[in-house]
Amino acid sequence: MTSAKDTILGRIRQALVDVPETEAGPEAWRFRQRSTEDHSALLDRFTERARGYKVRVERATRAEAPARAARILAEAGLVRLALPADFPVDLAPEGFDLLRDDGLDNATIAACDGVLTTCACAIAETGTLVLDHGVGQGRRKLTLLPDYHLCFVEASAILGLVPEAVERMQPSVAAGRPLTFISGPSATSDIELNRVEGVHGPRTLVVVILDEAFPNETETH
Amino acid sequence: MSVDSPGIIVERAFPAAARDALRDSQLRRNIGKATNTIRAKRKAVVAEMPDWQDLRDAGYAIKRDTLRHLDRHLLALEASVTAAGGTVHWARDGEEANRMVGDILAGHQAKEVLKIKSLTTDEIGLNGALSARGIEPIETDLAEVIVQKGHDRSSHILVPAIHRNRAEIREIFKRELPDTEHLTDEPRDLADAARRYLRQKFLTVPYAISGANFAVAETGSVAIFESEGNGRMCLTLPRVLISIMGIEKVIPRWADMSAFLQLLPRSSTAERMNPYNSVWSGTRAGEGPEEFHLVLLDNGRSDVLADEPARDTLNCIRCSACLNICPVYERTGGRAYGSTYPGPIGAILTPQMNAPPSPADSLPFASSLCGACYEVCPVKIDIPRILVHLRGKVVAARGAKTALDGEALVMAAMARVFENPRLYALAHKAAAIGQVPFIRDGAIKSLPGPLAGWTAMRDLTPIAKQSFREWWKARDR
């Protein structure tokens, strides 16, 4: 008996008899591959676009970032925070019950008030964070189960356009790493098209941009 | 139609179903509001892209090229998914896919399985097939929860419960979900009730089923685009994950994603980017499911591929932009199309998946051919051209059967009259006089006998008392 695979491939080949054996592939894409904006404009654009999704965005130097994060987290009344096992030591805020993920079970992660991570890169045009779940970013569920996510983003990792991020992530994908693109908090518009934040993922998303060029700037949403 | 039967088997012709839908004024208001809102948002986020037409061209070129060498790309995908630790299954039709999925779950003694909203599983009636084997599918997308718990059908591929208002949703949740005695009808409260109910399920049910927005042949990566995070829950918490994709969802390279990551969100939810996109390849120690199955589903797609003028139908990335722009869909809503795939894309896809003669033969006629669907399609499917092609097929099939069809006779007679100026002038005079008994309020609303079909769906403007030729002659004098 013919296998389903052989049947389907046979049908496809039969359906495509009109297609020449060899033919040129698609022409080179004409859509934008690189942003022409300078980096400070990109940071501004990322900030504006992420805030458009109700993300709180702040900028701080790396040295100042943990204290800034601590203030934001304390204001929100958070106590117990999950961290990836390899989260950078110098970015960990003081004064919280920090739980490193050395294989925490789902219930323990879900019981945390929030989670701190870094990211692999970010996209200015769409206000998107991209995680390849490498160093400092944790397993996928770590940034999903707690209700509050604070992400540190290196200013140099903020790219202009979607194709730049896709290209940057090529080695990660080729290495079999999962990716998560995050654009604002979880949301739904399923009830009469009213937007409601945080159906299943974190209801609050905060970004602290690590930026040596703007040491004293404080912005709040 | 039963909610458990395959979602592409059309049981009623469009005109009859549409007449019922048009009588439901609540439905019409909701659909009208939804389509207008999303349409305006889409226009704004597309307008800010200086290279939108270049993106559409790229989306079209990638899809067209992939489909023209589909066998190669599917084999590459199978190899890369297998190398990444996944298992690939091939299913000729929905029944075979449903049996495979049921067997995998039965092998684990599964009693419940989580589900991410998936048109493909709706198309093959997977939920009904699993229920019949004692495995309860649990929809996790908020709208799908509303539809499933309301024992209802989707009315829009993007916002399936758009026909329900908040009061109805409250009633459904109070009846079906635990701890809802004090539930209000605030969207925030309703979403929270679903969150509480589903959080418990996410943390305890170790099996999940998803569709796939894209699968990358080069890397074996599967991508899911979503908003709520229920997708991420299903993709990361369970031990076993089964993804079902139509064979047309494969794309050759990871780099191709740069086009679709821009085209899909802006065309679909009309956002610059939807909240969450997940990409994964096979299985990975300590991260996500331990067991991953990818089911490649044909279910009529290779037949669509074989009809060259309609082949581009398979470019579809299920964004729903064509629904939101369509003047017919805006008035009838999705359920009148009787299929998982409503709107303009459904009007070309569904009839190709139903062997004629079928009530689905009426769908290519559910359009005014205004062309708006083609303008907004991110992968440039020329829907009007394919509609006309499919109409031709329907008429040809019917012509072979009933050569004495009233419409065909009238058309043939008209062709003779239009060829002869003298006959035309006589016919005009005769018609201008003969039509008088049928004019009501300046329009012809119903014609007698074999001509009744023409006016069942449209009013006719009466023929002028004086023809243009007569007026021109009189003017010269």
XYZ file of C-alpha atoms in Angstrom:
698
model
C 0.000 0.000 0.000
C 1.267 3.473 -0.848
C 2.141 5.619 2.134
C 0.378 8.944 2.725
C 3.697 10.673 2.114
C 4.143 9.082 -1.316
C 0.527 9.764 -2.251
C 0.768 13.441 -1.307
C 4.130 13.976 -2.997
C 2.793 12.187 -6.090
C -0.290 14.420 -6.207
C 1.879 17.526 -5.815
C 4.232 16.493 -8.614
C 1.267 15.671 -10.849
C -0.268 19.082 -10.054
C 2.943 20.865 -10.999
C 3.646 19.285 -14.369
C 3.393 22.740 -15.943
C 6.353 23.999 -13.882
C 9.708 23.779 -15.690
C 12.296 21.526 -14.074
C 14.619 24.483 -13.538
C 13.389 28.032 -13.218
C 14.749 31.186 -11.650
C 13.735 31.824 -8.051
C 12.137 35.073 -6.874
C 13.905 38.335 -7.697
C 15.880 40.154 -5.022
C 13.581 41.803 -2.508
C 13.161 45.538 -2.812
C 11.746 46.181 0.656
C 13.911 48.000 3.210
C 16.645 45.880 4.767
C 18.420 48.563 6.853
C 17.144 51.596 8.687
C 18.726 54.881 7.656
C 18.077 56.553 11.012
C 20.958 57.291 13.404
C 21.129 55.359 16.632
C 19.759 58.030 18.926
C 16.714 58.371 16.649
C 16.289 54.588 16.800
C 16.268 54.642 20.601
C 13.617 57.356 20.523
C 11.556 55.422 18.016
C 11.786 52.190 20.016
C 10.718 54.085 23.144
C 7.753 55.712 21.404
C 6.588 52.485 19.738
C 6.922 50.346 22.893
C 5.046 52.970 24.902
C 2.341 52.718 22.252
C 1.771 49.177 23.559
C 1.596 50.501 27.163
C 5.134 49.408 27.988
C 6.917 51.522 30.615
C 10.297 52.444 29.111
C 13.195 54.009 31.023
C 16.844 54.668 30.249
C 19.720 54.300 32.666
C 23.438 53.607 32.648
C 24.343 50.015 33.434
C 25.703 51.075 36.843
C 22.520 52.916 37.695
C 20.110 50.345 36.224
C 19.671 47.961 39.211
C 18.684 50.826 41.529
C 16.314 52.183 38.891
C 14.749 48.758 38.482
C 14.512 48.356 42.271
C 12.551 51.603 42.535
C 10.115 50.600 39.802
C 9.599 47.100 41.231
C 9.127 48.386 44.789
C 6.563 50.940 43.602
C 4.612 48.062 42.081
C 4.764 46.228 45.425
C 6.653 43.194 44.109
C 8.549 40.988 46.559
C 9.516 37.657 44.994
C 11.242 37.780 41.610
C 12.344 34.976 39.284
C 15.693 35.309 37.475
C 17.362 33.155 34.820
C 20.152 31.066 36.359
C 22.732 33.028 34.345
C 21.219 36.490 34.897
C 24.036 39.115 35.034
C 24.993 39.588 38.705
C 25.632 43.321 38.310
C 22.055 43.948 37.119
C 20.262 42.204 40.009
C 18.360 44.733 42.160
C 18.771 44.651 45.946
C 16.025 44.277 48.514
C 13.990 41.523 46.847
C 13.467 37.821 47.312
C 15.356 36.665 44.185
C 14.713 33.131 42.925
C 17.251 31.849 40.383
C 15.783 29.370 37.889
C 17.856 26.248 38.340
C 14.927 24.113 37.141
C 12.072 25.614 39.161
C 8.740 23.866 38.711
C 5.842 25.617 36.969
C 3.910 26.322 40.160
C 6.929 28.000 41.777
C 7.536 30.206 38.737
C 3.832 31.076 38.545
C 3.879 32.048 42.234
C 6.587 34.691 41.642
C 5.413 38.312 41.524
C 7.601 39.081 38.535
C 10.581 38.108 36.404
C 13.749 39.938 35.338
C 15.564 39.160 32.082
C 17.716 40.612 29.351
C 16.978 40.128 25.634
C 18.854 39.256 22.430
C 17.832 42.332 20.441
C 14.969 44.770 19.939
C 13.221 46.304 16.920
C 12.686 50.076 16.928
C 10.085 50.229 14.162
C 7.720 47.850 15.912
C 8.713 48.346 19.583
C 9.482 44.630 19.850
C 11.781 42.693 22.210
C 13.356 39.536 20.781
C 14.496 36.778 23.141
C 16.543 33.820 21.915
C 16.549 32.451 25.463
C 20.326 32.593 25.671
C 22.352 34.073 28.561
C 20.262 36.223 30.901
C 16.956 35.452 29.142
C 15.819 32.222 30.777
C 13.548 29.446 29.577
C 10.486 30.487 27.591
C 8.036 29.894 30.411
C 10.023 32.038 32.843
C 8.874 35.221 31.084
C 5.344 33.885 30.705
C 3.985 32.630 34.013
C 4.690 35.609 36.334
C 2.386 38.595 35.943
C 5.169 41.218 35.622
C 8.189 41.258 33.305
C 11.076 43.728 33.547
C 13.558 43.473 30.686
C 16.974 45.135 30.469
C 17.832 46.057 26.873
C 21.331 47.064 25.751
C 21.033 50.262 23.700
C 23.391 48.736 21.132
C 20.991 45.791 20.675
C 18.176 48.044 19.453
C 17.944 47.580 15.686
C 15.929 49.623 13.225
C 13.828 47.267 11.140
C 12.340 43.774 11.276
C 14.746 42.355 8.620
C 17.728 43.431 10.742
C 16.424 41.419 13.698
C 15.641 38.422 11.483
C 19.212 38.507 10.181
C 20.646 38.948 13.705
C 18.700 35.897 14.883
C 19.751 33.618 11.997
C 22.567 31.914 13.986
C 20.263 31.340 16.979
C 17.574 29.756 14.801
C 20.160 27.682 12.947
C 21.447 26.445 16.328
C 17.934 25.242 17.185
C 17.214 27.922 19.796
C 13.581 28.967 20.260
C 12.708 32.639 19.809
C 10.048 34.784 21.439
C 9.103 38.154 19.965
C 7.363 40.304 22.590
C 5.482 43.470 21.621
C 3.837 44.872 24.720
C 1.947 42.947 27.362
C -0.358 40.071 26.488
C -3.619 41.443 25.101
C -6.965 40.487 23.616
C -9.640 42.354 21.707
C -12.025 39.440 21.560
C -14.835 41.047 23.568
C -16.548 43.711 21.454
C -13.058 44.724 20.232
C -12.200 46.243 23.630
C -8.490 45.855 24.276
C -7.775 44.074 27.572
C -4.153 43.671 28.688
C -2.776 40.486 30.153
C -5.047 37.581 29.361
C -2.475 34.869 30.007
C 0.995 36.364 29.814
C 2.365 39.190 31.999
C -0.044 42.074 32.411
C 2.822 44.514 32.942
C 5.943 44.907 30.807
C 8.761 47.298 31.773
C 11.874 47.988 29.695
C 15.053 49.559 31.084
C 17.384 50.594 28.252
C 21.033 50.328 29.300
C 22.399 53.447 27.703
C 25.700 55.090 28.632
C 24.917 58.103 26.441
C 21.959 59.318 28.503
C 23.150 58.907 32.082
C 20.784 61.318 33.785
C 17.641 60.994 31.772
C 14.604 59.748 33.627
C 11.458 59.064 31.739
C 8.311 57.536 32.999
C 5.273 56.458 31.168
C -24.368 22.838 10.704
C -23.142 20.789 13.619
C -20.096 22.246 15.323
C -18.432 18.850 15.258
C -18.465 18.214 11.512
C -15.567 19.200 9.255
C -15.641 22.950 8.840
C -15.438 23.120 5.068
C -18.458 20.997 4.167
C -20.994 23.607 3.082
C -24.559 22.525 3.740
C -26.557 25.512 2.488
C -26.114 27.733 -0.542
C -24.894 31.255 0.256
C -28.042 33.201 -0.801
C -30.295 31.324 1.667
C -27.747 31.501 4.512
C -27.110 35.186 3.788
C -30.834 35.986 3.917
C -30.996 34.562 7.447
C -27.843 36.418 8.496
C -29.204 39.721 7.147
C -32.274 39.385 9.390
C -30.018 39.347 12.501
C -29.542 43.046 13.162
C -27.320 42.501 16.232
C -24.952 40.396 14.126
C -24.899 43.020 11.386
C -24.102 45.804 13.859
C -21.295 43.815 15.503
C -19.726 42.719 12.234
C -20.051 46.219 10.790
C -18.341 47.757 13.803
C -15.574 45.143 13.802
C -14.779 45.378 10.113
C -14.828 49.176 10.109
C -12.580 49.434 13.167
C -9.973 46.949 11.974
C -10.096 48.355 8.442
C -9.268 51.872 9.617
C -6.441 50.634 11.834
C -4.987 48.533 9.036
C -5.020 51.462 6.674
C -3.018 53.547 9.152
C -0.309 50.944 9.891
C 0.050 50.105 6.193
C 0.247 53.781 5.198
C 3.285 54.320 7.436
C 5.267 51.688 5.494
C 7.008 53.315 2.499
C 7.833 49.871 1.079
C 4.462 48.152 1.574
C 4.027 47.322 -2.124
C 7.578 45.918 -2.214
C 6.717 43.759 0.794
C 3.563 42.496 -0.946
C 5.610 41.679 -4.039
C 8.110 39.758 -1.915
C 5.348 37.913 -0.046
C 3.777 36.929 -3.355
C 7.101 35.896 -4.913
C 8.106 33.746 -1.933
C 4.741 31.991 -1.792
C 4.517 31.474 -5.544
C 8.026 30.076 -5.781
C 7.491 27.806 -2.764
C 4.274 26.375 -4.184
C 5.853 25.730 -7.579
C 8.436 23.494 -5.895
C 6.353 22.351 -2.965
C 7.511 18.721 -2.987
C 11.132 19.781 -2.509
C 10.376 22.184 0.336
C 8.217 19.656 2.190
C 10.945 17.030 2.028
C 13.483 19.596 3.310
C 11.110 20.499 6.142
C 10.647 16.856 7.070
C 14.421 16.381 7.214
C 15.085 19.493 9.322
C 12.257 18.862 11.791
C 13.393 15.261 12.214
C 17.016 16.370 12.739
C 15.769 18.774 15.445
C 14.145 15.914 17.344
C 10.582 16.181 16.044
C 8.445 13.554 14.286
C 6.768 14.353 10.950
C 3.482 12.766 9.851
C 1.748 13.056 6.470
C -2.052 13.087 6.249
C -3.927 12.753 2.947
C -7.149 14.125 4.408
C -8.804 15.343 7.568
C -9.949 11.910 8.651
C -6.402 10.570 8.473
C -5.016 13.572 10.374
C -7.674 13.254 13.067
C -6.908 9.557 13.475
C -3.157 10.232 13.788
C -3.627 12.935 16.401
C -6.090 10.749 18.300
C -3.653 7.806 18.204
C -0.759 9.887 19.553
C -2.903 11.173 22.422
C -4.471 7.764 23.105
C -0.938 6.338 23.311
C -0.375 8.685 26.254
C -3.781 7.859 27.806
C -4.686 11.532 27.424
C -8.134 12.539 28.674
C -7.813 16.268 27.886
C -5.758 18.258 25.393
C -5.091 22.002 25.237
C -5.636 23.780 21.940
C -4.391 26.973 20.345
C -6.899 28.515 17.931
C -6.306 26.852 14.583
C -8.357 27.161 11.397
C -6.781 23.987 10.057
C -8.046 21.879 12.960
C -11.469 23.509 12.538
C -11.364 22.666 8.820
C -10.910 18.945 9.566
C -13.298 18.826 12.536
C -10.574 17.660 14.908
C -12.432 18.612 18.095
C -15.402 16.404 17.249
C -13.140 13.500 16.288
C -11.222 13.744 19.579
C -14.406 14.018 21.671
C -15.682 10.863 19.984
C -12.579 9.062 21.289
C -13.095 10.338 24.823
C -10.417 13.039 24.623
C -11.708 16.479 25.555
C -10.220 19.352 23.520
C -9.876 22.563 25.549
C -9.788 25.731 23.456
C -7.556 28.368 25.074
C -7.975 31.447 22.883
C -10.497 33.714 24.637
C -12.778 33.963 21.610
C -12.591 30.219 21.035
C -13.533 29.638 24.680
C -16.598 31.826 24.095
C -17.457 29.925 20.897
C -16.766 26.472 22.367
C -18.579 27.084 25.657
C -21.480 28.712 23.781
C -21.734 25.589 21.555
C -21.457 27.946 18.634
C -19.557 28.574 15.404
C -16.941 31.206 14.619
C -18.043 34.234 12.595
C -14.640 35.776 11.812
C -11.269 34.070 11.399
C -9.489 36.656 13.528
C -12.100 37.580 16.138
C -14.321 34.464 16.093
C -16.751 35.629 18.802
C -17.383 39.054 17.345
C -21.070 38.199 16.959
C -21.428 37.924 20.763
C -21.837 40.964 22.976
C -20.596 41.254 26.554
C -23.931 40.335 28.142
C -24.101 37.100 26.146
C -20.487 36.278 27.018
C -21.232 36.840 30.699
C -24.171 34.416 30.505
C -22.054 31.764 28.762
C -19.238 32.092 31.316
C -21.633 32.034 34.290
C -23.133 28.831 32.962
C -19.900 27.094 31.939
C -16.951 28.354 34.025
C -16.246 27.791 37.739
C -16.377 30.606 40.349
C -18.354 33.065 38.252
C -21.349 33.886 40.532
C -20.331 37.546 40.833
C -19.121 38.015 37.258
C -19.904 41.422 35.711
C -20.008 42.099 31.976
C -16.867 44.278 31.996
C -14.403 42.950 29.363
C -11.641 43.084 32.019
C -13.697 40.856 34.369
C -14.661 38.467 31.607
C -11.040 38.096 30.497
C -9.994 37.497 34.121
C -12.550 34.715 34.496
C -11.105 32.999 31.427
C -7.569 33.564 32.780
C -8.375 31.847 36.085
C -10.107 28.895 34.436
C -7.354 28.369 31.859
C -4.363 28.959 34.168
C -5.419 25.855 36.068
C -5.614 23.897 32.786
C -2.241 25.158 31.524
C -0.536 24.014 34.710
C -2.100 20.551 34.759
C -2.807 19.279 31.212
C 0.395 17.841 29.658
C -0.763 17.729 26.004
C -1.327 20.493 23.473
C -2.336 20.940 19.830
C -1.518 23.930 17.648
C -1.709 24.967 14.022
C 1.213 26.746 12.392
C 1.512 30.163 10.779
C 4.765 29.250 9.047
C 7.277 26.410 8.996
C 10.817 27.019 7.775
C 12.213 24.214 5.595
C 15.810 25.330 6.089
C 15.797 25.176 9.900
C 12.779 23.041 10.860
C 11.334 25.985 12.775
C 7.608 26.407 13.284
C 6.128 29.839 14.052
C 2.950 30.821 15.894
C 1.745 34.439 15.909
C -0.691 35.336 18.706
C -1.849 37.984 21.143
C -2.985 36.523 24.429
C -0.139 34.254 25.532
C -2.302 31.137 25.476
C -0.188 30.068 22.518
C 3.041 30.449 24.502
C 1.464 28.478 27.362
C 0.580 25.579 25.049
C 3.962 25.668 23.316
C 6.088 25.685 26.474
C 4.311 23.967 29.385
C 2.953 20.608 28.096
C 5.135 17.506 27.690
C 3.709 16.633 24.265
C 2.997 19.111 21.462
C 1.263 18.280 18.169
C 1.217 20.935 15.428
C -0.985 20.520 12.358
C -0.228 22.512 9.234
C -1.556 22.630 5.702
C 1.205 21.699 3.266
C 1.111 25.249 1.838
C 2.402 26.798 5.092
C 6.047 25.898 4.458
C 8.502 28.682 3.545
C 11.992 27.885 2.304
C 14.358 30.021 4.419
C 14.431 31.750 7.797
C 15.226 35.003 5.954
C 11.788 34.781 4.268
C 10.303 35.462 7.673
C 11.443 39.089 7.393
C 8.649 39.680 4.854
C 5.903 37.795 6.712
C 6.760 39.257 10.132
C 5.818 42.602 8.583
C 2.970 41.565 6.300
C 0.920 39.390 8.646
C 0.487 41.546 11.799
C -0.284 44.736 9.879
C -2.805 42.940 7.637
C -4.331 40.858 10.400
C -4.772 42.584 13.752
C -3.664 45.874 12.162
C -0.808 46.228 14.616
C 2.835 46.965 13.871
C 3.469 43.651 15.591
C 1.158 41.313 17.463
C 2.099 40.777 21.134
C 3.753 37.361 20.858
C 5.502 35.423 18.115
C 6.963 32.055 19.058
C 9.485 30.166 16.946
C 10.759 26.715 17.874
C 12.587 23.826 16.256
C 11.861 20.250 17.306
C 12.615 19.541 20.935
C 15.259 20.875 23.320
C 16.445 19.465 26.649
C 15.054 21.379 29.622
C 13.074 23.774 27.409
C 9.533 23.196 26.146
C 7.879 19.892 25.155
C 9.803 16.615 25.304
C 7.865 15.259 22.343
C 6.983 17.195 19.192
C 4.840 15.986 16.279
C 4.283 17.905 13.051
C 1.352 16.769 10.887
C 1.516 17.821 7.212
C -2.050 17.950 5.884
C -3.114 17.808 2.237
C -6.960 17.604 2.464
C -7.605 18.932 -1.033
C -4.701 21.354 -1.223
C -2.922 19.390 -3.961
C -6.120 19.675 -6.050
C -6.014 23.458 -5.675
C -2.365 23.326 -6.725
C -3.344 21.420 -9.876
C -5.773 24.128 -11.080
C -3.166 26.583 -12.362
C -5.456 29.669 -12.643
C -6.504 29.155 -8.992
C -3.124 28.054 -7.602
C -2.424 31.391 -5.890
C -5.315 30.588 -3.512
C -2.695 28.666 -1.523
C -0.639 31.846 -0.960
C -3.107 32.729 1.798
C -1.539 33.424 5.204
C -4.979 33.681 6.913
C -4.719 37.368 7.844
C -8.443 38.223 7.299
C -7.785 41.607 5.644
C -10.046 40.538 2.736
C -12.917 39.826 5.140
C -12.690 43.231 6.764
C -12.665 45.124 3.454
C -15.431 43.099 1.748
C -18.834 44.823 1.296
C -20.575 41.438 1.147
C -18.890 40.025 4.274
C -19.548 43.265 6.136
C -23.283 42.685 5.779
C -23.630 38.924 6.085
C -20.875 38.069 8.563
C -18.864 34.885 8.433
C -21.388 32.191 9.201
C -23.361 32.756 5.995
C -20.394 31.291 4.110
C -21.028 27.984 5.922
C -17.308 27.215 6.167
C -14.252 27.631 8.381
C -13.036 30.007 5.679
C -15.484 32.892 5.143
C -15.247 36.130 3.186
C -13.529 36.545 -0.178
C -10.787 34.008 0.551
C -13.429 31.508 1.648
C -15.415 32.201 -1.510
C -12.477 30.884 -3.548
C -10.978 28.329 -1.145
C -14.110 26.524 0.084
C -15.581 25.622 -3.336
C -12.231 24.158 -4.337
C -12.412 21.851 -1.326
C -16.000 20.676 -2.019
C -16.583 18.391 -4.996
C -19.330 19.810 -7.276
C -22.260 19.841 -7.367
C -22.331 21.298 -3.876
C -23.965 24.250 -2.116
C -20.390 25.632 -2.079
C -20.808 26.256 -5.846
C -22.775 29.370 -4.840
C -19.777 30.942 -3.067
C -17.868 32.294 -6.102
C -21.022 34.314 -6.836
C -21.047 35.889 -3.343
C -19.082 38.873 -4.565
C -19.559 42.090 -6.517
C -16.019 41.690 -7.944
C -15.159 45.152 -6.600
C -11.516 44.165 -6.221
C -10.922 45.565 -2.723
C -9.827 42.132 -1.454
C -6.991 42.013 -3.980
C -5.860 45.515 -3.031
C -5.435 44.585 0.637
C -4.126 41.039 0.216
C -0.577 40.939 1.638
C 0.378 38.060 -0.666
C -1.381 39.500 -3.732
C -3.942 36.767 -4.363
C -6.001 38.055 -7.288
C -9.256 36.938 -5.682
C -11.578 38.584 -8.271
C -9.774 36.819 -11.128
C -10.020 33.471 -9.328
C -13.705 34.102 -8.522
C -14.413 34.602 -12.219
C -12.416 31.471 -13.074
C -14.435 29.445 -10.548
C -17.732 30.934 -11.765
C -16.749 29.773 -15.229
C -16.203 26.259 -13.937
C -19.569 26.227 -12.170
C -21.414 27.538 -15.232
C -19.634 25.092 -17.541
C -20.549 22.187 -15.261
C -24.155 23.381 -15.073
C -24.305 24.086 -18.822
C -23.500 20.478 -19.581
C -26.441 19.496 -17.409
C -29.178 22.006 -18.277
C -28.696 23.682 -21.644
C -32.201 25.179 -21.386
C -31.427 27.225 -18.308
C -33.431 30.507 -18.384
C -30.441 32.735 -17.807
C -28.473 31.038 -20.599
C -31.385 31.480 -23.057
C -31.782 35.169 -22.218
C -28.055 35.786 -22.539
C -28.001 34.100 -25.958
C -30.974 36.175 -27.169
C -29.361 39.370 -25.869
C -26.142 38.618 -27.695
C -28.102 38.461 -31.002
C -29.896 41.753 -30.271
C -26.706 43.589 -29.289
C -25.075 42.537 -32.570
C -27.741 44.279 -34.718
C -28.371 48.072 -34.329
C -31.875 47.895 -35.802
C -32.926 45.025 -33.572
C -31.383 46.872 -30.613
C -33.439 50.024 -31.259
C -36.628 47.977 -31.594
C -35.870 46.001 -28.469
C -35.225 49.210 -26.538
C -38.610 50.628 -27.483
C -40.371 47.372 -26.691
C -38.619 47.089 -23.331
C -39.304 50.697 -22.349
C -43.018 50.066 -22.874
C -43.097 46.465 -21.661
C -41.383 47.179 -18.352
C -43.982 49.685 -17.129
C -46.087 47.180 -15.122
C -42.988 46.095 -13.184
C -41.642 49.470 -12.040
C -42.169 50.188 -8.303
C -40.720 53.342 -6.735
C -38.454 53.903 -9.723
C -36.952 50.416 -9.698
C -37.763 46.946 -10.986
C -37.799 44.734 -7.908
C -39.156 41.523 -9.336
C -39.535 40.050 -12.793
C -41.882 37.206 -13.729
C -41.205 33.618 -14.776
C -37.703 32.519 -15.698
C -36.408 36.090 -15.199
C -37.259 36.086 -11.468
C -33.805 34.775 -10.555
C -32.187 37.959 -11.833
C -34.204 40.194 -9.519
C -34.187 37.907 -6.463
C -30.860 39.431 -5.385
C -30.927 42.857 -7.069
C -33.176 45.729 -8.120
C -33.035 46.796 -11.750
C -32.915 50.396 -12.860
C -35.717 50.792 -15.434
C -34.711 51.399 -19.054
C -34.946 55.075 -19.998
C -38.015 56.166 -21.993
C -35.712 57.697 -24.599
C -32.535 55.900 -25.725
C -29.235 57.757 -26.041
C -29.389 57.361 -29.821
C -32.869 58.895 -29.929
C -31.754 61.747 -27.686
C -28.692 62.405 -29.839
C -30.802 62.554 -33.022
C -33.329 64.900 -31.407
C -30.496 67.123 -30.128
C -29.050 67.529 -33.652
C -32.272 68.853 -35.020
